[in-house]
Amino acid sequence: MISDGMAGLLRSLRLGEVSDPARACARVLGAEGVALSLLLGAGRTAEPLWCQPGLSARFDELQFTLGEGPGPDAVRSGSPVVEPDLDRVRPERWPVLLPAARELGVHGVCCFPLGIGAIRVGVLTVLCDGDRRLSEQQFADATILTAALTGAILNGNHRDGLNGDVPGLGVLPERPSGLHRAVVHQATGMISVQLDVSMTEALLRLRAHAYAGDRPLGEVAADVVARRLRFDDDLDDNMSGPYSPDGGKG
């Protein structure tokens, strides 16, 4: 059963009365943070649409950089991934993400895929609070919110997948200016040519470099596209650029 708070939130969203949907959703769900991402392009890249600054944004970027976590798993499986206590998750499930998430201060995460059947359009990420639990009401409200968002996106006139008028949800906000994930596709293609490897391998190389340098994936990709960073198999670390041993002179 939907809570009064979620019913009121959905009503406000329909009327376009919510200026900060991510924060409003987090408040109603009793969560530390909420992020909504859409899957765009042939590579089905998760592009943030609603995302609270701070912890939610950092965790969302972490999952994108590593390519592992509850969000990617929810998209692949089409089922919610509910892990309100990350300390209880097997280390081998997300071997790189778990220690990084703990370092960020993320206690638990629940991800709800947006879609119908085999169709996937996005994912709703809910960061659990310090109590490390998810009540039946919270789960029910998150499920109802996910269904409403799915219907609005599938039925709406979502012009470029990033903004536009969507019947039932008012006006969706524009993509945050600090996120430029389209550049990752460009960088992946360039690395694929530089190393003569598949696009999949090129993306793995890009992610490995971003993680090793503790930098956002989009930031590293931008360096590749701007030719400030070049990947080269002749170097021990498989790259040449401003962050390599040769200082980008190779």
Short mmCIF file of C-alpha atoms in Angstrom, two decimals:
data_model
loop_
_atom_site.label_atom_id
_atom_site.label_comp_id
_atom_site.label_asym_id
_atom_site.label_seq_id
_atom_site.Cartn_x
_atom_site.Cartn_y
_atom_site.Cartn_z
CA MET A 1 0.00 0.00 0.00
CA ILE A 2 1.30 3.43 -0.91
CA SER A 3 2.07 5.84 1.93
CA ASP A 4 0.43 9.24 2.20
CA GLY A 5 3.81 10.85 1.66
CA MET A 6 4.48 9.01 -1.60
CA ALA A 7 0.93 9.66 -2.83
CA GLY A 8 1.47 13.36 -2.22
CA LEU A 9 4.86 13.30 -3.93
CA LEU A 10 3.50 11.60 -7.05
CA ARG A 11 0.68 14.14 -7.18
CA SER A 12 3.19 16.99 -6.95
CA LEU A 13 5.38 15.42 -9.64
CA ARG A 14 2.38 15.12 -11.97
CA LEU A 15 1.66 18.81 -11.49
CA GLY A 16 5.31 19.78 -11.98
CA GLU A 17 5.46 21.33 -8.52
CA VAL A 18 8.71 19.68 -7.36
CA SER A 19 11.83 21.76 -7.96
CA ASP A 20 14.26 19.13 -6.63
CA PRO A 21 12.79 15.65 -7.31
CA ALA A 22 15.81 13.71 -6.03
CA ARG A 23 15.76 15.44 -2.66
CA ALA A 24 11.97 15.15 -2.41
CA CYS A 25 12.09 11.42 -3.18
CA ALA A 26 14.85 10.88 -0.60
CA ARG A 27 12.81 12.69 2.04
CA VAL A 28 9.67 10.61 1.42
CA LEU A 29 11.61 7.34 1.22
CA GLY A 30 13.63 8.13 4.34
CA ALA A 31 16.84 7.62 2.36
CA GLU A 32 20.26 9.26 2.50
CA GLY A 33 20.11 9.92 -1.21
CA VAL A 34 18.32 9.15 -4.47
CA ALA A 35 19.47 9.12 -8.08
CA LEU A 36 17.52 8.44 -11.26
CA SER A 37 19.43 7.45 -14.40
CA LEU A 38 18.23 6.80 -17.94
CA LEU A 39 19.81 4.26 -20.30
CA LEU A 40 20.86 6.04 -23.47
CA GLY A 41 22.41 5.15 -26.80
CA ALA A 42 23.47 1.85 -28.30
CA GLY A 43 25.75 1.21 -25.35
CA ARG A 44 22.87 1.79 -22.90
CA THR A 45 24.93 4.23 -20.88
CA ALA A 46 23.34 5.23 -17.57
CA GLU A 47 23.02 9.02 -17.68
CA PRO A 48 21.94 10.75 -14.42
CA LEU A 49 18.67 12.65 -14.69
CA TRP A 50 17.85 13.29 -11.05
CA CYS A 51 20.77 13.08 -8.67
CA GLN A 52 21.40 14.68 -5.30
CA PRO A 53 24.78 16.36 -5.10
CA GLY A 54 27.19 14.88 -2.62
CA LEU A 55 27.00 11.22 -1.66
CA SER A 56 24.45 10.13 -4.29
CA ALA A 57 26.39 11.78 -7.11
CA ARG A 58 29.70 10.30 -5.95
CA PHE A 59 28.28 6.79 -5.62
CA ASP A 60 26.56 7.02 -8.99
CA GLU A 61 29.84 8.07 -10.61
CA LEU A 62 31.65 5.25 -8.78
CA GLN A 63 29.33 2.61 -10.24
CA PHE A 64 29.71 4.13 -13.69
CA THR A 65 33.49 4.22 -13.45
CA LEU A 66 33.80 0.63 -12.21
CA GLY A 67 30.97 -0.89 -14.24
CA GLU A 68 29.90 -2.97 -11.25
CA GLY A 69 27.45 -2.62 -8.38
CA PRO A 70 23.75 -2.90 -7.61
CA GLY A 71 22.76 -0.48 -10.38
CA PRO A 72 24.38 -2.40 -13.27
CA ASP A 73 23.13 -5.68 -11.74
CA ALA A 74 19.56 -4.37 -11.54
CA VAL A 75 19.68 -3.27 -15.18
CA ARG A 76 21.05 -6.64 -16.32
CA SER A 77 18.61 -8.75 -14.29
CA GLY A 78 15.52 -6.56 -14.57
CA SER A 79 14.89 -7.14 -10.85
CA PRO A 80 15.47 -4.94 -7.80
CA VAL A 81 18.81 -5.37 -6.06
CA VAL A 82 18.24 -4.75 -2.35
CA GLU A 83 21.35 -4.56 -0.18
CA PRO A 84 20.55 -2.27 2.78
CA ASP A 85 23.72 -3.40 4.60
CA LEU A 86 26.81 -3.53 2.40
CA ASP A 87 28.80 -5.05 5.26
CA ARG A 88 26.79 -8.26 4.76
CA VAL A 89 27.48 -8.50 1.00
CA ARG A 90 29.95 -11.18 -0.11
CA PRO A 91 33.25 -9.47 -1.06
CA GLU A 92 33.47 -11.39 -4.34
CA ARG A 93 30.15 -9.98 -5.55
CA TRP A 94 31.48 -6.45 -6.09
CA PRO A 95 35.16 -6.78 -5.19
CA VAL A 96 36.22 -3.29 -6.26
CA LEU A 97 33.06 -1.33 -5.48
CA LEU A 98 32.49 -2.51 -1.90
CA PRO A 99 35.64 -1.09 -0.30
CA ALA A 100 35.30 2.11 -2.32
CA ALA A 101 31.65 2.49 -1.26
CA ARG A 102 32.56 2.03 2.40
CA GLU A 103 35.25 4.66 2.04
CA LEU A 104 32.60 7.04 0.67
CA GLY A 105 30.40 6.33 3.68
CA VAL A 106 27.67 4.42 1.82
CA HIS A 107 25.98 1.98 4.22
CA GLY A 108 23.46 0.30 1.95
CA VAL A 109 22.03 0.58 -1.55
CA CYS A 110 18.80 -0.53 -3.19
CA CYS A 111 18.42 -0.24 -6.97
CA PHE A 112 15.15 -0.55 -8.85
CA PRO A 113 15.23 -1.04 -12.64
CA LEU A 114 12.85 1.01 -14.76
CA GLY A 115 11.28 -1.04 -17.51
CA ILE A 116 8.65 -3.49 -18.64
CA GLY A 117 9.64 -7.06 -19.49
CA ALA A 118 12.83 -7.03 -21.53
CA ILE A 119 12.64 -3.26 -22.02
CA ARG A 120 14.98 -1.33 -19.72
CA VAL A 121 14.85 2.45 -19.65
CA GLY A 122 16.66 3.37 -16.45
CA VAL A 123 17.40 2.67 -12.82
CA LEU A 124 16.42 4.29 -9.52
CA THR A 125 19.17 4.16 -6.90
CA VAL A 126 18.26 4.62 -3.23
CA LEU A 127 20.99 5.00 -0.61
CA CYS A 128 19.84 3.55 2.70
CA ASP A 129 20.27 5.48 5.93
CA GLY A 130 22.60 4.56 8.77
CA ASP A 131 20.05 2.15 10.30
CA ARG A 132 20.93 -0.26 7.47
CA ARG A 133 17.41 -1.55 7.01
CA LEU A 134 14.58 -1.14 4.54
CA SER A 135 11.03 -1.33 5.82
CA GLU A 136 8.19 -2.92 3.88
CA GLN A 137 6.66 0.53 3.42
CA GLN A 138 9.89 1.97 2.04
CA PHE A 139 10.19 -0.92 -0.41
CA ALA A 140 6.54 -0.54 -1.47
CA ASP A 141 6.91 3.22 -1.98
CA ALA A 142 10.13 2.78 -3.98
CA THR A 143 8.44 0.16 -6.16
CA ILE A 144 5.45 2.40 -6.81
CA LEU A 145 7.71 5.37 -7.60
CA THR A 146 9.69 3.20 -10.03
CA ALA A 147 6.51 2.10 -11.80
CA ALA A 148 5.31 5.70 -12.10
CA LEU A 149 8.65 6.84 -13.51
CA THR A 150 8.74 3.94 -15.96
CA GLY A 151 5.27 4.75 -17.27
CA ALA A 152 6.04 8.45 -17.60
CA ILE A 153 9.27 7.84 -19.52
CA LEU A 154 7.82 5.19 -21.83
CA ASN A 155 4.67 7.19 -22.56
CA GLY A 156 6.18 10.65 -22.61
CA ASN A 157 7.70 12.78 -25.31
CA HIS A 158 11.28 12.44 -24.07
CA ARG A 159 12.96 14.36 -26.86
CA ASP A 160 16.61 13.46 -26.39
CA GLY A 161 16.42 11.25 -23.33
CA LEU A 162 17.77 14.01 -21.12
CA ASN A 163 15.04 16.58 -20.71
CA GLY A 164 11.65 17.57 -22.03
CA ASP A 165 7.96 17.52 -21.12
CA VAL A 166 6.82 14.12 -19.91
CA PRO A 167 3.07 13.66 -19.37
CA GLY A 168 2.42 12.65 -15.79
CA LEU A 169 5.65 14.08 -14.37
CA GLY A 170 5.67 17.72 -15.36
CA VAL A 171 8.97 18.96 -16.72
CA LEU A 172 12.00 16.78 -16.12
CA PRO A 173 15.16 18.70 -15.19
CA GLU A 174 18.05 19.04 -17.57
CA ARG A 175 21.11 16.86 -17.24
CA PRO A 176 23.56 18.22 -14.64
CA SER A 177 26.23 20.23 -16.41
CA GLY A 178 29.05 18.37 -14.64
CA LEU A 179 28.20 15.02 -16.21
CA HIS A 180 29.26 14.39 -19.80
CA ARG A 181 29.01 10.65 -20.28
CA ALA A 182 28.60 10.81 -24.04
CA VAL A 183 32.32 11.55 -24.20
CA VAL A 184 33.02 8.07 -22.81
CA HIS A 185 31.78 6.53 -26.06
CA GLN A 186 34.07 8.80 -28.08
CA ALA A 187 37.05 8.00 -25.90
CA THR A 188 36.35 4.27 -26.05
CA GLY A 189 36.37 4.38 -29.84
CA MET A 190 39.66 6.28 -29.89
CA ILE A 191 41.30 3.82 -27.49
CA SER A 192 40.00 0.93 -29.55
CA VAL A 193 41.84 2.34 -32.58
CA GLN A 194 45.00 3.24 -30.63
CA LEU A 195 45.37 -0.26 -29.18
CA ASP A 196 43.66 -2.22 -31.98
CA VAL A 197 41.32 -3.89 -29.49
CA SER A 198 37.56 -4.37 -29.25
CA MET A 199 35.32 -1.65 -27.86
CA THR A 200 34.70 -3.83 -24.80
CA GLU A 201 38.43 -4.14 -24.13
CA ALA A 202 38.93 -0.43 -24.75
CA LEU A 203 36.27 0.46 -22.17
CA LEU A 204 37.91 -1.89 -19.66
CA ARG A 205 41.26 -0.13 -20.22
CA LEU A 206 39.61 3.26 -19.76
CA ARG A 207 37.89 2.16 -16.55
CA ALA A 208 41.09 0.63 -15.18
CA HIS A 209 42.99 3.86 -15.78
CA ALA A 210 40.26 5.97 -14.16
CA TYR A 211 40.13 3.72 -11.10
CA ALA A 212 43.92 3.53 -10.76
CA GLY A 213 44.14 7.32 -10.86
CA ASP A 214 41.11 7.77 -8.57
CA ARG A 215 39.48 9.99 -11.19
CA PRO A 216 35.92 10.07 -12.63
CA LEU A 217 35.59 8.07 -15.83
CA GLY A 218 34.11 11.03 -17.71
CA GLU A 219 37.06 13.21 -16.74
CA VAL A 220 39.60 10.70 -18.07
CA ALA A 221 37.53 10.21 -21.22
CA ALA A 222 37.54 13.95 -21.82
CA ASP A 223 41.34 13.91 -21.68
CA VAL A 224 41.42 11.15 -24.30
CA VAL A 225 39.07 13.01 -26.64
CA ALA A 226 41.04 16.24 -26.20
CA ARG A 227 44.23 14.23 -26.98
CA ARG A 228 45.77 15.07 -23.63
CA LEU A 229 45.91 11.34 -22.90
CA ARG A 230 46.84 8.55 -25.29
CA PHE A 231 46.79 4.83 -24.62
CA ASP A 232 49.82 3.01 -26.02
CA ASP A 233 50.62 -0.68 -25.61
CA ASP A 234 54.35 0.09 -25.91
CA LEU A 235 54.37 1.62 -22.44
CA ASP A 236 54.43 -0.53 -19.31
CA ASP A 237 51.24 1.04 -18.01
CA ASN A 238 49.49 0.95 -21.41
CA MET A 239 49.10 4.68 -21.64
CA SER A 240 50.76 7.98 -22.42
CA GLY A 241 49.54 11.33 -21.19
CA PRO A 242 49.79 13.97 -18.46
CA TYR A 243 49.36 11.35 -15.73
CA SER A 244 51.84 8.84 -17.13
CA PRO A 245 55.51 8.51 -16.12
CA ASP A 246 56.69 10.43 -19.17
CA GLY A 247 54.40 13.36 -18.43
CA GLY A 248 52.62 13.05 -21.76
CA LYS A 249 55.72 13.45 -23.91
CA GLY A 250 55.57 9.94 -25.40
#
